[in-house]
Tab-separated table of C-alpha atoms and ligand atoms in Angstrom:
chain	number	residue	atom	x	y	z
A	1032	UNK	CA	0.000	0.000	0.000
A	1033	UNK	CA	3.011	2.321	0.582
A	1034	UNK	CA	3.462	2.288	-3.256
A	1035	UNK	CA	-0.382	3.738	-3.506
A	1036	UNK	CA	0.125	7.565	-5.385
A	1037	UNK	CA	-2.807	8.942	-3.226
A	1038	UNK	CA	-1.746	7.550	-0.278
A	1039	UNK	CA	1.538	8.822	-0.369
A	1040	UNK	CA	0.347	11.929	-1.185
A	1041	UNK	CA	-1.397	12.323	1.467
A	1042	UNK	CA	1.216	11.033	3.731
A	1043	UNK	CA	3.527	13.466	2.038
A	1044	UNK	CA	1.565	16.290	3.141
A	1045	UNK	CA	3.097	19.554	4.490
A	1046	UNK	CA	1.999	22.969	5.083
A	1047	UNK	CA	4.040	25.024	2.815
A	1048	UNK	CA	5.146	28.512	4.029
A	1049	UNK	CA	7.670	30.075	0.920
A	1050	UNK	CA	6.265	29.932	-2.367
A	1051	UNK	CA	8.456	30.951	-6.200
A	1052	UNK	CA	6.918	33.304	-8.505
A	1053	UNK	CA	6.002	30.930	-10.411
A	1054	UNK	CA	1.602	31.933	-11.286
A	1055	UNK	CA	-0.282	28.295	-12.018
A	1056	UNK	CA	-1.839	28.414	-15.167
A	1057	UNK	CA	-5.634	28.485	-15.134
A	1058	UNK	CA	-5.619	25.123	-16.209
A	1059	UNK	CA	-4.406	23.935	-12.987
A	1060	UNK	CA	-6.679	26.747	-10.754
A	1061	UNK	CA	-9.820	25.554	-12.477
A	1062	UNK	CA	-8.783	21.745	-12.070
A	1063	UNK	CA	-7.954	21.937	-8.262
A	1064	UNK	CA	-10.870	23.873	-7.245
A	1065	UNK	CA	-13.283	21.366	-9.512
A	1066	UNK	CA	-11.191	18.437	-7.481
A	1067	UNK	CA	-12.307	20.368	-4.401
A	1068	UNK	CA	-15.772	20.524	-5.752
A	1069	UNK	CA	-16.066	16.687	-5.899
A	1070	UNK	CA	-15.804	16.092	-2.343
A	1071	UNK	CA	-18.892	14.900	-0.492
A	1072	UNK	CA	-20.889	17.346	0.809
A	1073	UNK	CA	-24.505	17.862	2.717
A	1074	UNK	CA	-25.266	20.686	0.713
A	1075	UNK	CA	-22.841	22.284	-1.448
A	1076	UNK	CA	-23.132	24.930	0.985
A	1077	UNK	CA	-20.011	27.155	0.474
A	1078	UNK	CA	-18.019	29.244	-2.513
A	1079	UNK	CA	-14.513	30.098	-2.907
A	1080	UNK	CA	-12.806	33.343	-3.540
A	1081	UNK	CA	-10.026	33.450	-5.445
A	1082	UNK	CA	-6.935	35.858	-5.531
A	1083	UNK	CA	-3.691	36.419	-7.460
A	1084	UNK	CA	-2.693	39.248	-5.717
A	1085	UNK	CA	0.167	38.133	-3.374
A	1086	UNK	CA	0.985	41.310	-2.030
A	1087	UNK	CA	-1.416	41.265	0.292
A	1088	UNK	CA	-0.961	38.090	1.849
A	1089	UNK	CA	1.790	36.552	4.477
A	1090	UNK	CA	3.805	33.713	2.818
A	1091	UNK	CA	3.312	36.131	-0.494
A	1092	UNK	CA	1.845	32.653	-2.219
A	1093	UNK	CA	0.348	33.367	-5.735
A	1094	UNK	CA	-2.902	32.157	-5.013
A	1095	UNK	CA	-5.203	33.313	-2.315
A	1096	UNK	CA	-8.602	31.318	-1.904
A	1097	UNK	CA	-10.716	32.145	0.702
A	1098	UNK	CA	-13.099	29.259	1.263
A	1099	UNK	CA	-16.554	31.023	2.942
A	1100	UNK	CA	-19.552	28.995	3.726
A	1101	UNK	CA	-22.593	30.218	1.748
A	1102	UNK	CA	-25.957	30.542	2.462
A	1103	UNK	CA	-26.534	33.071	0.445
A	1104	UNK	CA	-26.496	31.300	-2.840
A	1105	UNK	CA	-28.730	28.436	-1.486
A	1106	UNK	CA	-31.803	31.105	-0.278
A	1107	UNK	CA	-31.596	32.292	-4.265
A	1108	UNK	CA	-32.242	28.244	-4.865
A	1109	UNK	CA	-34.927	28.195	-2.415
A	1110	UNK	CA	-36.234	31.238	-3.662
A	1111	UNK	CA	-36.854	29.962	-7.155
A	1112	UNK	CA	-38.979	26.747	-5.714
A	1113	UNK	CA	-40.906	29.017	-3.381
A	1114	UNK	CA	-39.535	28.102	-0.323
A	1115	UNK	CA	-38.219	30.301	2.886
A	1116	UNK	CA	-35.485	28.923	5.011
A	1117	UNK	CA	-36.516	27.455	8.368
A	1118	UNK	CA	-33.802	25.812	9.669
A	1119	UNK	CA	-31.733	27.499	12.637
A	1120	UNK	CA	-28.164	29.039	11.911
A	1121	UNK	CA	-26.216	26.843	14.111
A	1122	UNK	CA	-27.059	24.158	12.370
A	1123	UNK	CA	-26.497	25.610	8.634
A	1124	UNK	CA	-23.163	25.993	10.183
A	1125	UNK	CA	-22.583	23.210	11.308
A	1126	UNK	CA	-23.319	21.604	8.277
A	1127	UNK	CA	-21.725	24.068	6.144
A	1128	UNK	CA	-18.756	24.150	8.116
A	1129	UNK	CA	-18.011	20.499	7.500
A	1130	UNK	CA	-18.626	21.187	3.604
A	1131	UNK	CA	-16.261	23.919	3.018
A	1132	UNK	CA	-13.638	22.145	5.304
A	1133	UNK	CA	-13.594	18.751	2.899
A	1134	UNK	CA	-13.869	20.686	-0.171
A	1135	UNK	CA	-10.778	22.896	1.009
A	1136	UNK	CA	-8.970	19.407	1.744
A	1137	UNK	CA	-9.548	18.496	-1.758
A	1138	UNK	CA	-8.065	21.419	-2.801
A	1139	UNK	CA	-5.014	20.242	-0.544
A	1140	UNK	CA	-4.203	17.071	-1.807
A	1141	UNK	CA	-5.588	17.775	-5.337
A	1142	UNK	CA	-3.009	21.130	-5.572
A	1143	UNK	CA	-0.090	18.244	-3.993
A	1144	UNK	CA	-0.933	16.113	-6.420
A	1145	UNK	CA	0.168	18.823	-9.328
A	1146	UNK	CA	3.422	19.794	-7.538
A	1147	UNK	CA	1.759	22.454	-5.489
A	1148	UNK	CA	1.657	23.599	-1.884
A	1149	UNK	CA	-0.468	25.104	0.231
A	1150	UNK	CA	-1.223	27.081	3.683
A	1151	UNK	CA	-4.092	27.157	5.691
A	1152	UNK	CA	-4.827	30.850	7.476
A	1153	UNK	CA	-6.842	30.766	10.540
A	1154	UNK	CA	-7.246	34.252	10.660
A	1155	UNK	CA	-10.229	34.485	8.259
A	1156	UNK	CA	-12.400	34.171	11.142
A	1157	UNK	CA	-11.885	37.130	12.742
A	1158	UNK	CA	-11.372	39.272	9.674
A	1159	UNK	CA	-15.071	38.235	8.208
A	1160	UNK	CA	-16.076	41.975	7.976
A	1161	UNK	CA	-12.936	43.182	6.093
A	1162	UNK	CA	-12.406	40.198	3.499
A	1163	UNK	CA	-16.497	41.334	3.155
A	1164	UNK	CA	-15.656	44.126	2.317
A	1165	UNK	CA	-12.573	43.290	-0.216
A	1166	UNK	CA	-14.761	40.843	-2.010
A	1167	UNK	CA	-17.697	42.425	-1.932
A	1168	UNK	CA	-19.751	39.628	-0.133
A	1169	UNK	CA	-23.334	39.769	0.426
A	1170	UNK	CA	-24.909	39.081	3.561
A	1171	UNK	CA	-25.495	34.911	4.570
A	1172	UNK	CA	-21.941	34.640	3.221
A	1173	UNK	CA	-19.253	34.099	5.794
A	1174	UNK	CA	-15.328	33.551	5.273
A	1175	UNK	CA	-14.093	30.453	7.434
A	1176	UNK	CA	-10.399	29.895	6.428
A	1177	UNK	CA	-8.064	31.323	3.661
A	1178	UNK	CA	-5.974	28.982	1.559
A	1179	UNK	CA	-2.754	30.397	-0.063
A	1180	UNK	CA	-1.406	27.849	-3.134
A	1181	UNK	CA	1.651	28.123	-5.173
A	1182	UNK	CA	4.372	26.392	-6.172
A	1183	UNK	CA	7.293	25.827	-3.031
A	1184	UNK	CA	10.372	27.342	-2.591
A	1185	UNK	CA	11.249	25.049	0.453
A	1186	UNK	CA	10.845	21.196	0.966
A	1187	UNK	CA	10.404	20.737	4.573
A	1188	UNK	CA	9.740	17.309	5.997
A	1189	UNK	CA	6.095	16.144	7.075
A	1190	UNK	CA	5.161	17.216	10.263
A	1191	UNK	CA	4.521	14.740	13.056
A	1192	UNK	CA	0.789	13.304	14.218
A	1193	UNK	CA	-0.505	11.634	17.166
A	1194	UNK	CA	0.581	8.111	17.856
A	1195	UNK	CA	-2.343	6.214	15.740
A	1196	UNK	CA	-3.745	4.551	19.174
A	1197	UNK	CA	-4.047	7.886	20.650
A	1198	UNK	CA	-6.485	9.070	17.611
A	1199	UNK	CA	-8.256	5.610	17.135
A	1200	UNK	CA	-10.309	3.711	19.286
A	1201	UNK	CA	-12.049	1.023	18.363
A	1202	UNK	CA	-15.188	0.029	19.621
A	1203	UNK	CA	-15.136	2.399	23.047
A	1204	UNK	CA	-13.568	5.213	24.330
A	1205	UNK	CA	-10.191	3.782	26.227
A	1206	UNK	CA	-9.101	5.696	29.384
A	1207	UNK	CA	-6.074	7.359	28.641
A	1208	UNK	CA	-2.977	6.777	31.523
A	1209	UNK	CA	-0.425	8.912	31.983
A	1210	UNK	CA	1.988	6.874	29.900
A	1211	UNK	CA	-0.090	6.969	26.935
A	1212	UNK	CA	-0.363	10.702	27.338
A	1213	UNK	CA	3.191	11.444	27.616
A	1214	UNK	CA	3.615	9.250	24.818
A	1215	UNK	CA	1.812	10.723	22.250
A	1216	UNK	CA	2.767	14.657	24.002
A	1217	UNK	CA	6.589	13.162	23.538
A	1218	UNK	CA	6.014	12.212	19.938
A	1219	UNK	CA	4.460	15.736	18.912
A	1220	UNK	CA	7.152	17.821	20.545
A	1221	UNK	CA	10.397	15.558	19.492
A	1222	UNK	CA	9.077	15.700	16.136
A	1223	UNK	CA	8.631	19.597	15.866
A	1224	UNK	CA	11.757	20.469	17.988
A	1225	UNK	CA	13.806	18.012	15.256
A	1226	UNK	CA	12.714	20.110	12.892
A	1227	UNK	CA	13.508	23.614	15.002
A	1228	UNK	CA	9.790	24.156	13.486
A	1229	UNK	CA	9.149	27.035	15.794
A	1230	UNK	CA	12.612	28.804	16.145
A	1231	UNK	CA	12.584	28.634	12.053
A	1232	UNK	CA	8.910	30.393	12.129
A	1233	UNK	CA	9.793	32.401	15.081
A	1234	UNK	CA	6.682	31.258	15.876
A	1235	UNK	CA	6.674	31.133	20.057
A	1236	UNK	CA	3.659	32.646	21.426
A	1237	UNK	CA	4.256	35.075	24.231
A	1238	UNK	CA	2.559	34.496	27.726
A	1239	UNK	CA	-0.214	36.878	28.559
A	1240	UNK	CA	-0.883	35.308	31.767
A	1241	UNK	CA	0.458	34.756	34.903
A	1242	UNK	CA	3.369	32.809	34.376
A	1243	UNK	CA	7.220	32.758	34.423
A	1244	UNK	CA	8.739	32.248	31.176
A	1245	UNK	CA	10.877	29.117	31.157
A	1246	UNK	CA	10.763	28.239	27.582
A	1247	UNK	CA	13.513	28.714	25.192
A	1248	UNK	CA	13.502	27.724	21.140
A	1249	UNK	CA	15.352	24.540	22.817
A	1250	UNK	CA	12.715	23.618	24.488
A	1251	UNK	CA	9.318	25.215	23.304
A	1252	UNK	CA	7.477	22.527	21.005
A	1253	UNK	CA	3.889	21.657	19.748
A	1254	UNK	CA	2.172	20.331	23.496
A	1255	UNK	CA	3.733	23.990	24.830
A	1256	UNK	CA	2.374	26.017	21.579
A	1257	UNK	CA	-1.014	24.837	21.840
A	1258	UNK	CA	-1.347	25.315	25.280
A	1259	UNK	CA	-0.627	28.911	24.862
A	1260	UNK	CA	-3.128	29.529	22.328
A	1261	UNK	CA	-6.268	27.682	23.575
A	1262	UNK	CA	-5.335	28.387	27.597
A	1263	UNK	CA	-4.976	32.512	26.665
A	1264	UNK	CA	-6.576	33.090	24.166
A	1265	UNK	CA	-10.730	34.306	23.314
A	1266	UNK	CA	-12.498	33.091	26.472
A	1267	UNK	CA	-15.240	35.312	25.136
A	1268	UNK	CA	-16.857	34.153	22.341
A	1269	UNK	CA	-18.368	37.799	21.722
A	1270	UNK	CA	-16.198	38.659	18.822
A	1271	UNK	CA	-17.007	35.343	17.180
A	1272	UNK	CA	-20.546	36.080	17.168
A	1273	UNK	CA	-19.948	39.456	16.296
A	1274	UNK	CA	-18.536	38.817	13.143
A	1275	UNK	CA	-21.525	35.956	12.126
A	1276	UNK	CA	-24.120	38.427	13.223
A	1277	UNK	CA	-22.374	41.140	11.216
A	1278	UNK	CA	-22.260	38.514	7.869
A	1279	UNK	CA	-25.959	37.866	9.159
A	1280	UNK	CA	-25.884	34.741	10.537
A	1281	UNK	CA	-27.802	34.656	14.142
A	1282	UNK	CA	-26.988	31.524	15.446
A	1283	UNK	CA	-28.799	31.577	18.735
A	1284	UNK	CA	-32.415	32.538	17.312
A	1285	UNK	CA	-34.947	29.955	16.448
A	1286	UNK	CA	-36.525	31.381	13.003
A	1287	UNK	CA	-39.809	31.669	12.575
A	1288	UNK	CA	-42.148	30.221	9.843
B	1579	FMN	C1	-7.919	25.778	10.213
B	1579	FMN	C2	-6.434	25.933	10.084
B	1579	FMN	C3	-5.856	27.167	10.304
B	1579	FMN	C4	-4.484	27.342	10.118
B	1579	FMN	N1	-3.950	28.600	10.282
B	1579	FMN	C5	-2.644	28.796	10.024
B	1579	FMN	C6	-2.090	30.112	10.043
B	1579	FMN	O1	-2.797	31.101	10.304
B	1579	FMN	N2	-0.782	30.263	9.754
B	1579	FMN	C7	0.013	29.202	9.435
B	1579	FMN	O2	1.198	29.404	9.176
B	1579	FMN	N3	-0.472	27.938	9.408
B	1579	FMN	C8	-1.783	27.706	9.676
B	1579	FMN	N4	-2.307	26.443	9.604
B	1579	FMN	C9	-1.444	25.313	9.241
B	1579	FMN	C10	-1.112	24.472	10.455
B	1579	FMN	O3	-0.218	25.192	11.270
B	1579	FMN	C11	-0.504	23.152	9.986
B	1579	FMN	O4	-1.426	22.465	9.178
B	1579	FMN	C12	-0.126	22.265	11.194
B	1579	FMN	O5	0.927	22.873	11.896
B	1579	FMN	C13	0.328	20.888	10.748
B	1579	FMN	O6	1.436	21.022	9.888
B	1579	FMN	P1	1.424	20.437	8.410
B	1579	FMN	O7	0.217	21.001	7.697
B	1579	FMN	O8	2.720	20.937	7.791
B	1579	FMN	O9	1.383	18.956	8.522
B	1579	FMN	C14	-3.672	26.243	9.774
B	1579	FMN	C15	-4.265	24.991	9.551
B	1579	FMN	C16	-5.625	24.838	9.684
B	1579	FMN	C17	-6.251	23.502	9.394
């Protein structure tokens, strides 16, 4: 099975942060984004923007795609057979959320596939209003994640993952001991700290809570990083909604009929 193209592909997978100049040809745009099309999906429910201007994105990649769940489109659909939406925002998200995620995978592995690589940005998110603004969005449509594409200027090697038995359990839940713990902690911060994946980014993220500082680029790996980020960072989920309210998604109101 090692010798299976797709599987390697995939296995080969790395987030890719320097890109050349080098623009894809329209050819290949329109074929990974069609690729991303043909994942499954619950209801199509997203669209994706597309921009060649690097300038004004980190990693300066060629291609900028800013995958946005859509509701928009699908209330012109219901429009046309004379129907109103009913069903509660959460939900739509939810839903709409998981389509625009495994289409934007596609686009991963499909882009991989023809020698390209890719970035995530997280960042979308809290930017909804502004990247509303530079596209020209209407309301119902909401930006989730950016995806920059181009061709690398850097071969790095695949990043590590979780032990396998600490992401798959068969049949019930297992209770997780210490040992396993460390085990699978050990194996995420060896394998970024063999790659001085941080120090290279620069990427340590400063305390903002009460806390001595004992971590140097030696020392500072994946278990550390994470912890900073989800134990500092937006308890309040005010801004959140703030920004789906603002794209006109209300996701704590029952609709009415
Ligand atoms: C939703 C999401 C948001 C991400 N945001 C960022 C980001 O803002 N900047 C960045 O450099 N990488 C970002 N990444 C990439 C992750 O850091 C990367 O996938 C992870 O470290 C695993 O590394 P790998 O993709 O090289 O295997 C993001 C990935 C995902 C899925």
């Amino acid at each position: 099975m090692k010798n299976n193209p797709v599987i390697q592909t995939m296995l080969d997978h790395k987030s890719i942060r320097k890109y050349t100049n080098e623009m894809p040809s329209d050819e290949v745009i329109k074929t990974i984004v069609r690729a991303g099309q043909q994942a499954p999906f619950a209801s199509q429910y997203y669209s994706v923007l597309l921009s060649r201007n690097k300038e004004r994105h980190p990693y300066k990649a060629p291609l900028v795609f800013t995958i946005c769940v859509d509701s928009h489109k699908f209330e012109l659909i219901m429009a046309r057979r004379n129907w109103k939406l009913l069903t509660n925002d959460l939900t739509l998200l939810m839903f709409g959320i998981q389509d625009a995620a495994l289409m934007a995978e596609n686009m991963v592995i499909a882009g991989r596939s023809l020698g390209l690589g890719s970035c995530f940005l997280g960042s979308a998110l809290y930017r909804a209003e502004k990247i509303a603004e530079e596209y020209n969005l209407p309301k119902r449509v909401f930006p989730l994640v950016q995806l920059v594409m181009g061709y690398p200027a850097e071969d790095p090697p695949p990043r590590p993952r979780y032990p396998l038995e600490f992401t798959l359990f068969e049949d019930k839940y297992p209770k997780l001991d210490q040992d396993t713990i460390s085990k699978a902690m050990q194996k995420m911060d060896k394998g970024y700290l063999a790659q001085n994946y941080y120090r290279n980014l620069s990427a340590k993220i400063p305390l903002e809570v009460d806390r001595e500082e004992t971590f140097t680029y030696d020392n500072y790996s994946w278990t550390e990083h994470i912890c900073r980020k989800w134990g500092q960072w937006n308890p309040d989920p005010k801004q959140l909604l703030e920004q789906l309210e603002k794209r006109g998604f209300h996701i704590t109101q029952k609709r009415t009929k």
